PDB file of C-alpha atoms in Angstrom:
ATOM      1  CA  MET J 567      27.458 -22.852   5.737  1.00  0.00           C
ATOM      2  CA  THR J 568      29.881 -25.443   7.097  1.00  0.00           C
ATOM      3  CA  TYR J 569      32.803 -26.624   4.980  1.00  0.00           C
ATOM      4  CA  ASP J 570      35.287 -29.433   5.397  1.00  0.00           C
ATOM      5  CA  PRO J 571      38.805 -28.420   6.543  1.00  0.00           C
ATOM      6  CA  THR J 572      39.986 -28.008   2.934  1.00  0.00           C
ATOM      7  CA  GLY J 573      37.232 -25.441   2.360  1.00  0.00           C
ATOM      8  CA  HIS J 574      35.923 -27.144  -0.756  1.00  0.00           C
ATOM      9  CA  LEU J 575      33.078 -29.420   0.272  1.00  0.00           C
ATOM     10  CA  LEU J 576      29.793 -28.009   1.538  1.00  0.00           C
ATOM     11  CA  LEU J 577      28.760 -30.160   4.494  1.00  0.00           C
ATOM     12  CA  THR J 578      25.760 -28.489   6.128  1.00  0.00           C
ATOM     13  CA  PRO J 579      23.460 -25.861   4.621  1.00  0.00           C
ATOM     14  CA  VAL J 580      22.600 -22.580   6.326  1.00  0.00           C
ATOM     15  CA  ASP J 581      19.339 -22.966   8.230  1.00  0.00           C
ATOM     16  CA  LYS J 582      17.567 -19.605   8.402  1.00  0.00           C
ATOM     17  CA  GLU J 583      14.523 -21.097  10.162  1.00  0.00           C
ATOM     18  CA  ALA J 584      16.424 -22.734  13.041  1.00  0.00           C
ATOM     19  CA  SER J 585      15.460 -20.228  15.745  1.00  0.00           C
ATOM     20  CA  SER J 586      11.805 -20.226  14.655  1.00  0.00           C
ATOM     21  CA  ARG J 587      11.869 -24.031  14.602  1.00  0.00           C
ATOM     22  CA  VAL J 588      13.211 -24.159  18.159  1.00  0.00           C
ATOM     23  CA  LEU J 589      10.329 -21.952  19.335  1.00  0.00           C
ATOM     24  CA  ARG J 590       7.789 -24.138  17.521  1.00  0.00           C
ATOM     25  CA  LEU J 591       9.298 -27.348  18.927  1.00  0.00           C
ATOM     26  CA  ARG J 592       9.128 -25.899  22.451  1.00  0.00           C
ATOM     27  CA  GLU J 593       5.519 -24.865  21.874  1.00  0.00           C
ATOM     28  CA  LEU J 594       4.748 -28.458  20.872  1.00  0.00           C
ATOM     29  CA  GLY J 595       6.821 -29.937  23.713  1.00  0.00           C
ATOM     30  CA  LEU J 596       9.099 -31.755  21.265  1.00  0.00           C
ATOM     31  CA  GLY J 597      12.810 -32.128  20.776  1.00  0.00           C
ATOM     32  CA  ASP J 598      14.135 -32.772  24.274  1.00  0.00           C
ATOM     33  CA  GLU J 599      12.745 -36.079  25.521  1.00  0.00           C
ATOM     34  CA  PRO J 600      12.473 -39.542  23.982  1.00  0.00           C
ATOM     35  CA  ASP J 601       8.873 -40.383  23.212  1.00  0.00           C
ATOM     36  CA  PRO J 602       7.607 -43.992  23.304  1.00  0.00           C
ATOM     37  CA  ALA J 603       5.077 -43.176  20.561  1.00  0.00           C
ATOM     38  CA  PHE J 604       7.874 -41.892  18.328  1.00  0.00           C
ATOM     39  CA  ASP J 605       9.997 -44.962  19.140  1.00  0.00           C
ATOM     40  CA  ALA J 606       7.045 -47.141  18.098  1.00  0.00           C
ATOM     41  CA  PHE J 607       6.680 -45.073  14.940  1.00  0.00           C
ATOM     42  CA  ALA J 608      10.413 -45.511  14.175  1.00  0.00           C
ATOM     43  CA  ASP J 609      10.019 -49.276  14.690  1.00  0.00           C
ATOM     44  CA  ARG J 610       7.092 -49.305  12.239  1.00  0.00           C
ATOM     45  CA  LEU J 611       9.027 -47.163   9.756  1.00  0.00           C
ATOM     46  CA  ALA J 612      12.038 -49.503   9.793  1.00  0.00           C
ATOM     47  CA  GLU J 613       9.848 -52.572   9.394  1.00  0.00           C
ATOM     48  CA  THR J 614       7.726 -51.073   6.609  1.00  0.00           C
ATOM     49  CA  ILE J 615      10.672 -49.841   4.556  1.00  0.00           C
ATOM     50  CA  GLY J 616      13.047 -52.669   5.458  1.00  0.00           C
ATOM     51  CA  ALA J 617      15.891 -50.717   7.055  1.00  0.00           C
ATOM     52  CA  PRO J 618      18.057 -51.515  10.076  1.00  0.00           C
ATOM     53  CA  TYR J 619      17.877 -47.945  11.460  1.00  0.00           C
ATOM     54  CA  SER J 620      15.158 -45.322  11.465  1.00  0.00           C
ATOM     55  CA  MET J 621      14.598 -42.047  13.245  1.00  0.00           C
ATOM     56  CA  VAL J 622      12.063 -39.378  14.081  1.00  0.00           C
ATOM     57  CA  ASN J 623      14.470 -36.470  14.190  1.00  0.00           C
ATOM     58  CA  PHE J 624      13.921 -32.900  15.420  1.00  0.00           C
ATOM     59  CA  ILE J 625      16.600 -30.336  14.593  1.00  0.00           C
ATOM     60  CA  ASP J 626      17.574 -27.174  16.428  1.00  0.00           C
ATOM     61  CA  GLU J 627      20.385 -24.673  15.835  1.00  0.00           C
ATOM     62  CA  ASN J 628      23.195 -26.967  17.010  1.00  0.00           C
ATOM     63  CA  ARG J 629      22.043 -30.557  17.132  1.00  0.00           C
ATOM     64  CA  GLN J 630      19.652 -33.238  16.047  1.00  0.00           C
ATOM     65  CA  PHE J 631      17.516 -35.138  18.532  1.00  0.00           C
ATOM     66  CA  PHE J 632      16.109 -38.593  17.797  1.00  0.00           C
ATOM     67  CA  ALA J 633      12.781 -38.450  19.632  1.00  0.00           C
ATOM     68  CA  GLY J 634      12.042 -41.777  17.961  1.00  0.00           C
ATOM     69  CA  LEU J 635      14.783 -44.273  17.213  1.00  0.00           C
ATOM     70  CA  HIS J 636      14.889 -47.818  15.867  1.00  0.00           C
ATOM     71  CA  THR J 637      18.121 -49.800  15.853  1.00  0.00           C
ATOM     72  CA  PRO J 638      18.749 -53.434  14.919  1.00  0.00           C
ATOM     73  CA  GLU J 639      18.706 -54.245  18.639  1.00  0.00           C
ATOM     74  CA  GLY J 640      15.240 -52.676  18.644  1.00  0.00           C
ATOM     75  CA  ASN J 641      14.316 -53.467  22.243  1.00  0.00           C
ATOM     76  CA  VAL J 642      16.262 -50.812  24.143  1.00  0.00           C
ATOM     77  CA  ALA J 643      14.000 -48.023  25.366  1.00  0.00           C
ATOM     78  CA  GLY J 644      14.327 -44.474  26.587  1.00  0.00           C
ATOM     79  CA  ARG J 645      17.486 -42.398  26.799  1.00  0.00           C
ATOM     80  CA  ASP J 646      19.784 -45.444  26.590  1.00  0.00           C
ATOM     81  CA  ARG J 647      18.655 -46.317  23.104  1.00  0.00           C
ATOM     82  CA  GLY J 648      21.443 -45.495  20.673  1.00  0.00           C
ATOM     83  CA  ILE J 649      23.315 -46.535  17.573  1.00  0.00           C
ATOM     84  CA  ASP J 650      26.347 -48.785  17.991  1.00  0.00           C
ATOM     85  CA  THR J 651      29.176 -47.721  15.686  1.00  0.00           C
ATOM     86  CA  LYS J 652      32.730 -48.670  14.898  1.00  0.00           C
ATOM     87  CA  GLU J 653      33.882 -45.992  17.338  1.00  0.00           C
ATOM     88  CA  GLY J 654      31.372 -46.503  20.141  1.00  0.00           C
ATOM     89  CA  ARG J 655      27.780 -45.515  20.622  1.00  0.00           C
ATOM     90  CA  VAL J 656      25.756 -42.632  19.207  1.00  0.00           C
ATOM     91  CA  GLY J 657      22.902 -41.784  21.562  1.00  0.00           C
ATOM     92  CA  ARG J 658      19.801 -39.735  20.931  1.00  0.00           C
ATOM     93  CA  TYR J 659      21.763 -36.620  19.939  1.00  0.00           C
ATOM     94  CA  LEU J 660      23.882 -35.924  16.893  1.00  0.00           C
ATOM     95  CA  ASP J 661      25.704 -32.742  15.911  1.00  0.00           C
ATOM     96  CA  ARG J 662      23.838 -30.671  13.351  1.00  0.00           C
ATOM     97  CA  ASP J 663      26.663 -31.032  10.828  1.00  0.00           C
ATOM     98  CA  HIS J 664      26.529 -34.842  10.985  1.00  0.00           C
ATOM     99  CA  GLY J 665      24.138 -36.710   8.745  1.00  0.00           C
ATOM    100  CA  TYR J 666      21.720 -35.735   6.031  1.00  0.00           C
ATOM    101  CA  CYS J 667      18.579 -34.637   7.881  1.00  0.00           C
ATOM    102  CA  PRO J 668      19.661 -30.965   8.085  1.00  0.00           C
ATOM    103  CA  HIS J 669      19.780 -30.943   4.272  1.00  0.00           C
ATOM    104  CA  VAL J 670      16.248 -32.337   4.121  1.00  0.00           C
ATOM    105  CA  VAL J 671      14.943 -29.710   6.554  1.00  0.00           C
ATOM    106  CA  VAL J 672      16.548 -26.785   4.719  1.00  0.00           C
ATOM    107  CA  ARG J 673      15.557 -28.095   1.264  1.00  0.00           C
ATOM    108  CA  ARG J 674      12.074 -28.984   2.567  1.00  0.00           C
ATOM    109  CA  LYS J 675      11.952 -32.061   0.363  1.00  0.00           C
ATOM    110  CA  ALA J 676      12.924 -35.704   0.461  1.00  0.00           C
ATOM    111  CA  LEU J 677      16.457 -36.911  -0.105  1.00  0.00           C
ATOM    112  CA  VAL J 678      17.288 -40.343  -1.522  1.00  0.00           C
ATOM    113  CA  LEU J 679      20.876 -41.573  -1.322  1.00  0.00           C
ATOM    114  CA  GLU J 680      21.008 -45.231  -2.304  1.00  0.00           C
ATOM    115  CA  ASP J 681      24.806 -45.171  -1.916  1.00  0.00           C
ATOM    116  CA  VAL J 682      26.214 -42.021  -0.327  1.00  0.00           C
ATOM    117  CA  CYS J 683      29.597 -42.780  -1.889  1.00  0.00           C
ATOM    118  CA  ASP J 684      28.084 -41.984  -5.296  1.00  0.00           C
ATOM    119  CA  TYR J 685      27.601 -38.347  -4.199  1.00  0.00           C
ATOM    120  CA  PRO J 686      30.830 -36.461  -3.372  1.00  0.00           C
ATOM    121  CA  ARG J 687      28.835 -33.746  -1.580  1.00  0.00           C
ATOM    122  CA  PHE J 688      27.436 -36.316   0.864  1.00  0.00           C
ATOM    123  CA  ALA J 689      30.189 -38.957   0.944  1.00  0.00           C
ATOM    124  CA  GLY J 690      32.396 -36.699   3.071  1.00  0.00           C
ATOM    125  CA  ASN J 691      29.834 -36.404   5.862  1.00  0.00           C
ATOM    126  CA  PRO J 692      31.147 -37.569   9.263  1.00  0.00           C
ATOM    127  CA  VAL J 693      28.451 -40.261   9.595  1.00  0.00           C
ATOM    128  CA  VAL J 694      30.026 -42.199   6.745  1.00  0.00           C
ATOM    129  CA  ASP J 695      33.335 -42.773   8.556  1.00  0.00           C
ATOM    130  CA  GLU J 696      32.197 -42.537  12.186  1.00  0.00           C
ATOM    131  CA  ILE J 697      28.989 -44.567  11.989  1.00  0.00           C
ATOM    132  CA  GLY J 698      29.363 -46.432   8.714  1.00  0.00           C
ATOM    133  CA  ILE J 699      26.254 -45.059   6.983  1.00  0.00           C
ATOM    134  CA  ARG J 700      26.097 -45.982   3.300  1.00  0.00           C
ATOM    135  CA  SER J 701      22.500 -45.204   2.352  1.00  0.00           C
ATOM    136  CA  TYR J 702      19.846 -42.714   3.460  1.00  0.00           C
ATOM    137  CA  LEU J 703      16.190 -42.001   2.745  1.00  0.00           C
ATOM    138  CA  GLY J 704      14.540 -39.093   4.530  1.00  0.00           C
ATOM    139  CA  THR J 705      11.682 -36.649   4.201  1.00  0.00           C
ATOM    140  CA  PRO J 706      10.714 -33.525   6.145  1.00  0.00           C
ATOM    141  CA  LEU J 707       8.056 -33.247   8.830  1.00  0.00           C
ATOM    142  CA  ILE J 708       6.251 -30.036   7.881  1.00  0.00           C
ATOM    143  CA  ASP J 709       3.538 -29.150  10.377  1.00  0.00           C
ATOM    144  CA  GLY J 710       0.248 -27.331   9.827  1.00  0.00           C
ATOM    145  CA  THR J 711       1.953 -23.944  10.298  1.00  0.00           C
ATOM    146  CA  GLY J 712       4.348 -24.700   7.434  1.00  0.00           C
ATOM    147  CA  MET J 713       7.358 -25.180   9.723  1.00  0.00           C
ATOM    148  CA  ALA J 714       9.814 -27.968   8.872  1.00  0.00           C
ATOM    149  CA  LEU J 715      10.229 -29.433  12.375  1.00  0.00           C
ATOM    150  CA  GLY J 716      12.595 -32.230  11.460  1.00  0.00           C
ATOM    151  CA  THR J 717      12.553 -35.455   9.498  1.00  0.00           C
ATOM    152  CA  ILE J 718      11.766 -39.087   9.466  1.00  0.00           C
ATOM    153  CA  CYS J 719      14.488 -41.166   7.892  1.00  0.00           C
ATOM    154  CA  VAL J 720      15.901 -44.626   7.419  1.00  0.00           C
ATOM    155  CA  VAL J 721      19.573 -45.490   7.016  1.00  0.00           C
ATOM    156  CA  ASP J 722      21.602 -48.578   6.244  1.00  0.00           C
ATOM    157  CA  THR J 723      25.251 -49.516   6.562  1.00  0.00           C
ATOM    158  CA  GLU J 724      25.079 -51.064   3.098  1.00  0.00           C
ATOM    159  CA  PRO J 725      23.967 -49.521  -0.198  1.00  0.00           C
ATOM    160  CA  HIS J 726      20.189 -49.860  -0.355  1.00  0.00           C
ATOM    161  CA  PRO J 727      17.931 -49.451  -3.404  1.00  0.00           C
ATOM    162  CA  TRP J 728      15.079 -47.496  -1.771  1.00  0.00           C
ATOM    163  CA  GLY J 729      13.305 -46.984  -5.104  1.00  0.00           C
ATOM    164  CA  ARG J 730      10.141 -45.052  -5.829  1.00  0.00           C
ATOM    165  CA  ALA J 731       8.121 -47.319  -3.562  1.00  0.00           C
ATOM    166  CA  GLY J 732      10.356 -46.501  -0.595  1.00  0.00           C
ATOM    167  CA  LEU J 733      10.125 -42.787  -1.335  1.00  0.00           C
ATOM    168  CA  ALA J 734       6.322 -42.909  -1.652  1.00  0.00           C
ATOM    169  CA  THR J 735       6.054 -44.921   1.572  1.00  0.00           C
ATOM    170  CA  ILE J 736       8.227 -42.606   3.647  1.00  0.00           C
ATOM    171  CA  LYS J 737       6.309 -39.556   2.382  1.00  0.00           C
ATOM    172  CA  GLN J 738       2.996 -41.204   3.317  1.00  0.00           C
ATOM    173  CA  LEU J 739       4.276 -42.093   6.784  1.00  0.00           C
ATOM    174  CA  ALA J 740       5.611 -38.531   7.258  1.00  0.00           C
ATOM    175  CA  ALA J 741       2.146 -37.177   6.468  1.00  0.00           C
ATOM    176  CA  GLU J 742       0.625 -39.508   9.076  1.00  0.00           C
ATOM    177  CA  LEU J 743       3.133 -38.474  11.736  1.00  0.00           C
ATOM    178  CA  THR J 744       2.760 -34.780  10.929  1.00  0.00           C
ATOM    179  CA  GLU J 745      -1.008 -35.089  11.407  1.00  0.00           C
ATOM    180  CA  GLU J 746      -0.402 -36.725  14.795  1.00  0.00           C
ATOM    181  CA  ILE J 747       1.983 -33.919  15.783  1.00  0.00           C
ATOM    182  CA  ASP J 748      -0.607 -31.334  14.715  1.00  0.00           C
ATOM    183  CA  ARG J 749      -3.262 -33.171  16.779  1.00  0.00           C
ATOM    184  CA  ARG J 750      -0.975 -33.064  19.803  1.00  0.00           C
ATOM    185  CA  GLY J 751      -0.481 -29.343  19.266  1.00  0.00           C
ATOM    186  CA  ARG J 752      -4.226 -28.689  19.088  1.00  0.00           C
ATOM    187  CA  ALA J 753      -4.850 -30.816  22.184  1.00  0.00           C
ATOM    188  CA  SER J 754      -2.244 -28.936  24.232  1.00  0.00           C
ATOM    189  CA  ARG J 755      -3.800 -25.526  23.575  1.00  0.00           C
TER     190      ARG J 755
END
């Protein structure tokens, strides 16, 4: 468990499946390289849900990797694609203790934060101050083996009422992407 410097606020949950996840991601050939299909999926996700940022995110023991990434600029491809922030640029990698996706993976269920400032547990996350994130909607990518590989998520720099429709949509899109990942896995055997 990771706590803030005061020792009071839980920031990142313990992830007992991290090493198994890393092995599964390697087996599938995921988690190290940007993927144009995942970028296209992130573009579709952002457009469908109506968010400025979206990600296909795979998580290992120490970091998160955005294999698919949509930003408002939207037309930057490959490794250079990143998120412009108040303090510079966030690329395809993010520390594991930044953001909300590690919570989704460990909990193995969706997380809806229409305004992160309404939730003291999540308001203290570094992405709030460093990147300016104010709202988050994410759901896990659980493959055919039952492994939570990562997430798909959308974020906004303003509070955003995702609603039940947004939650249902992101879950449906996660199921579609998980099926594609499983197909890739079967094809590579």
